[in-house]
């Protein structure tokens, strides 16, 4: 008598047992594939917690800006992070650890399109430009324990010879700019 999963199995031949094992492997693969995409429903629930749009005042005018999101695998672990952008410069970064969605601190970056792919498991952020000195910089951020953290500075207008040098560097990077309105689940469809 053979056993499978510590249970006795009566089979007439090894082909029958092999078929049973293949069936179990297929069932395990289906469950595992479902679990690997379980972040999708969790991320959709997170999007429902954000406003569809936010007011943005400039002088006496107020416009309403769509809250947008994208997915990007910052830490290259096979599960993308959810990046939500509100009010042009307020970014929320969420990661999924296999069971729970973990939120990083809210990030306030000066520019509307400031995220760039970077080698390894980091992203580059273009920030600054405020105040009378108008200093701009490009910093690296990485995922540490499912949270986005500052890793270091790549370049600053204080150190380079001109703004053109900084913008040329940014032009050499790939922007992360495929944001969608939070009501459009195209990035989260199976």
PDB file of C-alpha atoms in Angstrom:
ATOM      1  CA  UNK A   1       0.000   0.000   0.000  1.00  0.00           C
ATOM      2  CA  UNK A   2       1.284   3.455  -0.899  1.00  0.00           C
ATOM      3  CA  UNK A   3       0.700   6.655   1.039  1.00  0.00           C
ATOM      4  CA  UNK A   4       0.059  10.163  -0.144  1.00  0.00           C
ATOM      5  CA  UNK A   5       0.013  13.050   2.318  1.00  0.00           C
ATOM      6  CA  UNK A   6       0.269  10.441   5.097  1.00  0.00           C
ATOM      7  CA  UNK A   7      -2.974   8.778   3.985  1.00  0.00           C
ATOM      8  CA  UNK A   8      -3.143   5.244   2.577  1.00  0.00           C
ATOM      9  CA  UNK A   9      -3.792   5.166  -1.163  1.00  0.00           C
ATOM     10  CA  UNK A  10      -4.985   2.014  -2.871  1.00  0.00           C
ATOM     11  CA  UNK A  11      -3.954   2.019  -6.475  1.00  0.00           C
ATOM     12  CA  UNK A  12      -3.503  -0.670  -9.035  1.00  0.00           C
ATOM     13  CA  UNK A  13      -0.422   0.780 -10.627  1.00  0.00           C
ATOM     14  CA  UNK A  14       2.075   3.568 -10.469  1.00  0.00           C
ATOM     15  CA  UNK A  15       0.468   5.376 -13.421  1.00  0.00           C
ATOM     16  CA  UNK A  16      -2.646   5.957 -11.331  1.00  0.00           C
ATOM     17  CA  UNK A  17      -0.544   7.347  -8.467  1.00  0.00           C
ATOM     18  CA  UNK A  18       1.416   9.534 -10.901  1.00  0.00           C
ATOM     19  CA  UNK A  19      -1.861  10.933 -12.281  1.00  0.00           C
ATOM     20  CA  UNK A  20      -3.075  11.698  -8.766  1.00  0.00           C
ATOM     21  CA  UNK A  21       0.202  13.490  -7.942  1.00  0.00           C
ATOM     22  CA  UNK A  22       0.031  15.547 -11.151  1.00  0.00           C
ATOM     23  CA  UNK A  23      -3.519  16.552 -10.268  1.00  0.00           C
ATOM     24  CA  UNK A  24      -2.403  17.707  -6.806  1.00  0.00           C
ATOM     25  CA  UNK A  25       0.546  19.615  -8.283  1.00  0.00           C
ATOM     26  CA  UNK A  26      -1.810  21.366 -10.717  1.00  0.00           C
ATOM     27  CA  UNK A  27      -4.184  22.295  -7.869  1.00  0.00           C
ATOM     28  CA  UNK A  28      -1.241  23.638  -5.822  1.00  0.00           C
ATOM     29  CA  UNK A  29      -0.036  25.710  -8.785  1.00  0.00           C
ATOM     30  CA  UNK A  30      -3.504  27.227  -9.229  1.00  0.00           C
ATOM     31  CA  UNK A  31      -3.726  28.162  -5.536  1.00  0.00           C
ATOM     32  CA  UNK A  32      -0.193  29.545  -5.595  1.00  0.00           C
ATOM     33  CA  UNK A  33      -0.933  31.623  -8.715  1.00  0.00           C
ATOM     34  CA  UNK A  34      -4.020  33.024  -7.012  1.00  0.00           C
ATOM     35  CA  UNK A  35      -1.972  33.966  -3.945  1.00  0.00           C
ATOM     36  CA  UNK A  36       0.702  35.668  -6.059  1.00  0.00           C
ATOM     37  CA  UNK A  37      -1.972  38.031  -7.421  1.00  0.00           C
ATOM     38  CA  UNK A  38      -3.731  38.536  -4.096  1.00  0.00           C
ATOM     39  CA  UNK A  39      -2.271  42.048  -3.888  1.00  0.00           C
ATOM     40  CA  UNK A  40      -4.642  43.129  -6.685  1.00  0.00           C
ATOM     41  CA  UNK A  41      -7.820  43.115  -4.592  1.00  0.00           C
ATOM     42  CA  UNK A  42      -5.949  44.603  -1.633  1.00  0.00           C
ATOM     43  CA  UNK A  43      -4.641  47.453  -3.789  1.00  0.00           C
ATOM     44  CA  UNK A  44      -8.135  48.102  -5.181  1.00  0.00           C
ATOM     45  CA  UNK A  45      -9.381  48.449  -1.592  1.00  0.00           C
ATOM     46  CA  UNK A  46      -6.583  50.956  -0.886  1.00  0.00           C
ATOM     47  CA  UNK A  47      -7.578  53.019  -3.932  1.00  0.00           C
ATOM     48  CA  UNK A  48     -11.122  53.265  -2.558  1.00  0.00           C
ATOM     49  CA  UNK A  49      -9.702  55.000   0.532  1.00  0.00           C
ATOM     50  CA  UNK A  50      -8.323  57.890  -1.548  1.00  0.00           C
ATOM     51  CA  UNK A  51     -10.441  60.767  -2.913  1.00  0.00           C
ATOM     52  CA  UNK A  52     -11.157  60.676  -6.652  1.00  0.00           C
ATOM     53  CA  UNK A  53      -9.822  64.214  -6.963  1.00  0.00           C
ATOM     54  CA  UNK A  54      -8.365  66.952  -4.806  1.00  0.00           C
ATOM     55  CA  UNK A  55      -8.752  70.731  -5.030  1.00  0.00           C
ATOM     56  CA  UNK A  56      -5.659  72.675  -6.041  1.00  0.00           C
ATOM     57  CA  UNK A  57      -5.671  76.428  -5.546  1.00  0.00           C
ATOM     58  CA  UNK A  58      -3.478  78.765  -7.513  1.00  0.00           C
ATOM     59  CA  UNK A  59      -4.165  82.372  -6.670  1.00  0.00           C
ATOM     60  CA  UNK A  60      -7.906  82.920  -6.796  1.00  0.00           C
ATOM     61  CA  UNK A  61      -8.481  79.876  -9.031  1.00  0.00           C
ATOM     62  CA  UNK A  62      -9.249  76.387  -7.824  1.00  0.00           C
ATOM     63  CA  UNK A  63      -8.957  73.374 -10.086  1.00  0.00           C
ATOM     64  CA  UNK A  64      -9.647  69.747  -9.263  1.00  0.00           C
ATOM     65  CA  UNK A  65      -6.918  67.252  -9.947  1.00  0.00           C
ATOM     66  CA  UNK A  66      -7.586  63.544 -10.397  1.00  0.00           C
ATOM     67  CA  UNK A  67      -5.972  61.254  -7.857  1.00  0.00           C
ATOM     68  CA  UNK A  68      -3.884  58.822  -9.878  1.00  0.00           C
ATOM     69  CA  UNK A  69      -1.988  55.600  -9.332  1.00  0.00           C
ATOM     70  CA  UNK A  70       0.530  53.317 -10.973  1.00  0.00           C
ATOM     71  CA  UNK A  71       2.271  50.051 -10.163  1.00  0.00           C
ATOM     72  CA  UNK A  72       6.046  49.734 -10.120  1.00  0.00           C
ATOM     73  CA  UNK A  73       8.163  46.979  -8.583  1.00  0.00           C
ATOM     74  CA  UNK A  74      10.690  49.103  -6.694  1.00  0.00           C
ATOM     75  CA  UNK A  75      12.346  46.233  -4.821  1.00  0.00           C
ATOM     76  CA  UNK A  76      12.187  43.824  -7.798  1.00  0.00           C
ATOM     77  CA  UNK A  77      10.589  41.045  -5.700  1.00  0.00           C
ATOM     78  CA  UNK A  78       7.914  40.244  -8.284  1.00  0.00           C
ATOM     79  CA  UNK A  79       5.117  42.111  -6.476  1.00  0.00           C
ATOM     80  CA  UNK A  80       4.772  45.727  -7.631  1.00  0.00           C
ATOM     81  CA  UNK A  81       4.334  48.589  -5.221  1.00  0.00           C
ATOM     82  CA  UNK A  82       1.211  50.737  -5.497  1.00  0.00           C
ATOM     83  CA  UNK A  83       2.055  54.419  -5.958  1.00  0.00           C
ATOM     84  CA  UNK A  84      -0.822  56.860  -5.452  1.00  0.00           C
ATOM     85  CA  UNK A  85      -0.438  60.522  -6.389  1.00  0.00           C
ATOM     86  CA  UNK A  86      -2.766  63.139  -4.898  1.00  0.00           C
ATOM     87  CA  UNK A  87      -2.665  66.896  -5.360  1.00  0.00           C
ATOM     88  CA  UNK A  88       0.272  66.858  -7.830  1.00  0.00           C
ATOM     89  CA  UNK A  89       2.958  66.422  -5.191  1.00  0.00           C
ATOM     90  CA  UNK A  90       1.655  64.124  -2.455  1.00  0.00           C
ATOM     91  CA  UNK A  91       2.691  60.503  -3.022  1.00  0.00           C
ATOM     92  CA  UNK A  92       1.625  57.404  -1.109  1.00  0.00           C
ATOM     93  CA  UNK A  93       3.660  54.225  -1.557  1.00  0.00           C
ATOM     94  CA  UNK A  94       2.151  50.848  -0.628  1.00  0.00           C
ATOM     95  CA  UNK A  95       3.770  47.424  -0.728  1.00  0.00           C
ATOM     96  CA  UNK A  96       2.368  43.944  -0.241  1.00  0.00           C
ATOM     97  CA  UNK A  97       4.212  41.418   1.932  1.00  0.00           C
ATOM     98  CA  UNK A  98       2.160  38.410   0.859  1.00  0.00           C
ATOM     99  CA  UNK A  99      -0.646  38.917   3.360  1.00  0.00           C
ATOM    100  CA  UNK A 100      -0.896  42.621   4.201  1.00  0.00           C
ATOM    101  CA  UNK A 101      -0.580  45.975   2.458  1.00  0.00           C
ATOM    102  CA  UNK A 102       2.030  48.123   4.176  1.00  0.00           C
ATOM    103  CA  UNK A 103       2.018  51.902   3.810  1.00  0.00           C
ATOM    104  CA  UNK A 104       5.140  54.033   3.722  1.00  0.00           C
ATOM    105  CA  UNK A 105       5.044  57.554   5.103  1.00  0.00           C
ATOM    106  CA  UNK A 106       3.435  60.126   2.819  1.00  0.00           C
ATOM    107  CA  UNK A 107       6.034  61.678   0.533  1.00  0.00           C
ATOM    108  CA  UNK A 108       5.811  65.307  -0.550  1.00  0.00           C
ATOM    109  CA  UNK A 109       7.878  65.830  -3.681  1.00  0.00           C
ATOM    110  CA  UNK A 110       7.938  69.134  -5.524  1.00  0.00           C
ATOM    111  CA  UNK A 111       7.215  67.952  -9.026  1.00  0.00           C
ATOM    112  CA  UNK A 112       4.232  66.326 -10.665  1.00  0.00           C
ATOM    113  CA  UNK A 113       6.288  63.861 -12.723  1.00  0.00           C
ATOM    114  CA  UNK A 114       9.298  63.178 -10.563  1.00  0.00           C
ATOM    115  CA  UNK A 115       9.688  59.373 -10.441  1.00  0.00           C
ATOM    116  CA  UNK A 116      12.301  57.541 -12.515  1.00  0.00           C
ATOM    117  CA  UNK A 117      13.401  53.942 -12.868  1.00  0.00           C
ATOM    118  CA  UNK A 118      16.876  53.286 -11.566  1.00  0.00           C
ATOM    119  CA  UNK A 119      19.169  50.290 -11.686  1.00  0.00           C
ATOM    120  CA  UNK A 120      18.869  47.715  -8.961  1.00  0.00           C
ATOM    121  CA  UNK A 121      16.027  47.926  -6.507  1.00  0.00           C
ATOM    122  CA  UNK A 122      15.733  51.693  -6.240  1.00  0.00           C
ATOM    123  CA  UNK A 123      13.893  54.583  -7.838  1.00  0.00           C
ATOM    124  CA  UNK A 124      15.214  58.075  -8.511  1.00  0.00           C
ATOM    125  CA  UNK A 125      13.197  61.090  -7.389  1.00  0.00           C
ATOM    126  CA  UNK A 126      13.579  64.608  -8.839  1.00  0.00           C
ATOM    127  CA  UNK A 127      12.797  67.086  -6.077  1.00  0.00           C
ATOM    128  CA  UNK A 128      13.546  70.585  -4.837  1.00  0.00           C
ATOM    129  CA  UNK A 129      13.237  73.778  -6.835  1.00  0.00           C
ATOM    130  CA  UNK A 130      11.581  75.781  -4.082  1.00  0.00           C
ATOM    131  CA  UNK A 131      12.754  78.957  -2.409  1.00  0.00           C
ATOM    132  CA  UNK A 132      14.983  81.738  -3.647  1.00  0.00           C
ATOM    133  CA  UNK A 133      18.007  79.482  -4.234  1.00  0.00           C
ATOM    134  CA  UNK A 134      16.015  77.003  -6.372  1.00  0.00           C
ATOM    135  CA  UNK A 135      18.175  74.024  -5.528  1.00  0.00           C
ATOM    136  CA  UNK A 136      17.081  70.832  -7.282  1.00  0.00           C
ATOM    137  CA  UNK A 137      18.251  67.307  -6.603  1.00  0.00           C
ATOM    138  CA  UNK A 138      17.885  63.710  -7.679  1.00  0.00           C
ATOM    139  CA  UNK A 139      17.745  61.258  -4.782  1.00  0.00           C
ATOM    140  CA  UNK A 140      17.561  57.493  -4.556  1.00  0.00           C
ATOM    141  CA  UNK A 141      14.867  55.662  -2.605  1.00  0.00           C
ATOM    142  CA  UNK A 142      14.640  51.941  -1.944  1.00  0.00           C
ATOM    143  CA  UNK A 143      12.266  49.544  -0.218  1.00  0.00           C
ATOM    144  CA  UNK A 144      13.452  48.452   3.233  1.00  0.00           C
ATOM    145  CA  UNK A 145      11.126  46.179   5.213  1.00  0.00           C
ATOM    146  CA  UNK A 146       8.315  47.030   2.772  1.00  0.00           C
ATOM    147  CA  UNK A 147       8.725  50.792   3.300  1.00  0.00           C
ATOM    148  CA  UNK A 148      10.190  53.377   0.949  1.00  0.00           C
ATOM    149  CA  UNK A 149      13.278  55.013   2.473  1.00  0.00           C
ATOM    150  CA  UNK A 150      15.808  57.570   1.286  1.00  0.00           C
ATOM    151  CA  UNK A 151      19.052  55.877   0.151  1.00  0.00           C
ATOM    152  CA  UNK A 152      21.198  58.797  -0.911  1.00  0.00           C
ATOM    153  CA  UNK A 153      21.608  61.699  -3.292  1.00  0.00           C
ATOM    154  CA  UNK A 154      22.647  61.153  -6.904  1.00  0.00           C
ATOM    155  CA  UNK A 155      22.968  64.762  -8.029  1.00  0.00           C
ATOM    156  CA  UNK A 156      22.213  68.290  -6.904  1.00  0.00           C
ATOM    157  CA  UNK A 157      22.313  71.644  -8.685  1.00  0.00           C
ATOM    158  CA  UNK A 158      24.614  72.777  -5.858  1.00  0.00           C
ATOM    159  CA  UNK A 159      27.216  70.280  -7.087  1.00  0.00           C
ATOM    160  CA  UNK A 160      26.771  70.178 -10.864  1.00  0.00           C
ATOM    161  CA  UNK A 161      27.784  72.954 -13.228  1.00  0.00           C
ATOM    162  CA  UNK A 162      24.269  73.815 -14.447  1.00  0.00           C
ATOM    163  CA  UNK A 163      20.606  72.893 -14.439  1.00  0.00           C
ATOM    164  CA  UNK A 164      21.189  71.523 -17.944  1.00  0.00           C
ATOM    165  CA  UNK A 165      23.505  68.887 -16.501  1.00  0.00           C
ATOM    166  CA  UNK A 166      20.845  67.757 -14.025  1.00  0.00           C
ATOM    167  CA  UNK A 167      18.124  67.707 -16.700  1.00  0.00           C
ATOM    168  CA  UNK A 168      20.398  65.805 -19.101  1.00  0.00           C
ATOM    169  CA  UNK A 169      20.890  63.204 -16.398  1.00  0.00           C
ATOM    170  CA  UNK A 170      17.114  62.969 -15.887  1.00  0.00           C
ATOM    171  CA  UNK A 171      16.652  62.584 -19.655  1.00  0.00           C
ATOM    172  CA  UNK A 172      18.908  59.522 -19.502  1.00  0.00           C
ATOM    173  CA  UNK A 173      16.504  57.835 -17.042  1.00  0.00           C
ATOM    174  CA  UNK A 174      13.163  56.195 -17.806  1.00  0.00           C
ATOM    175  CA  UNK A 175      10.277  58.085 -16.190  1.00  0.00           C
ATOM    176  CA  UNK A 176       7.647  56.211 -14.204  1.00  0.00           C
ATOM    177  CA  UNK A 177       4.740  58.110 -15.677  1.00  0.00           C
ATOM    178  CA  UNK A 178       2.002  55.629 -16.560  1.00  0.00           C
ATOM    179  CA  UNK A 179      -0.395  56.941 -13.923  1.00  0.00           C
ATOM    180  CA  UNK A 180      -4.134  56.297 -14.286  1.00  0.00           C
ATOM    181  CA  UNK A 181      -7.135  57.800 -12.461  1.00  0.00           C
ATOM    182  CA  UNK A 182      -7.900  55.700  -9.373  1.00  0.00           C
ATOM    183  CA  UNK A 183     -11.266  54.742 -10.854  1.00  0.00           C
ATOM    184  CA  UNK A 184      -9.522  53.033 -13.808  1.00  0.00           C
ATOM    185  CA  UNK A 185      -8.394  49.559 -12.710  1.00  0.00           C
ATOM    186  CA  UNK A 186      -6.519  48.759 -15.950  1.00  0.00           C
ATOM    187  CA  UNK A 187      -3.218  48.282 -14.107  1.00  0.00           C
ATOM    188  CA  UNK A 188      -4.980  45.950 -11.656  1.00  0.00           C
ATOM    189  CA  UNK A 189      -6.809  43.721 -14.106  1.00  0.00           C
ATOM    190  CA  UNK A 190      -5.819  40.076 -14.411  1.00  0.00           C
TER     191      UNK A 190
END
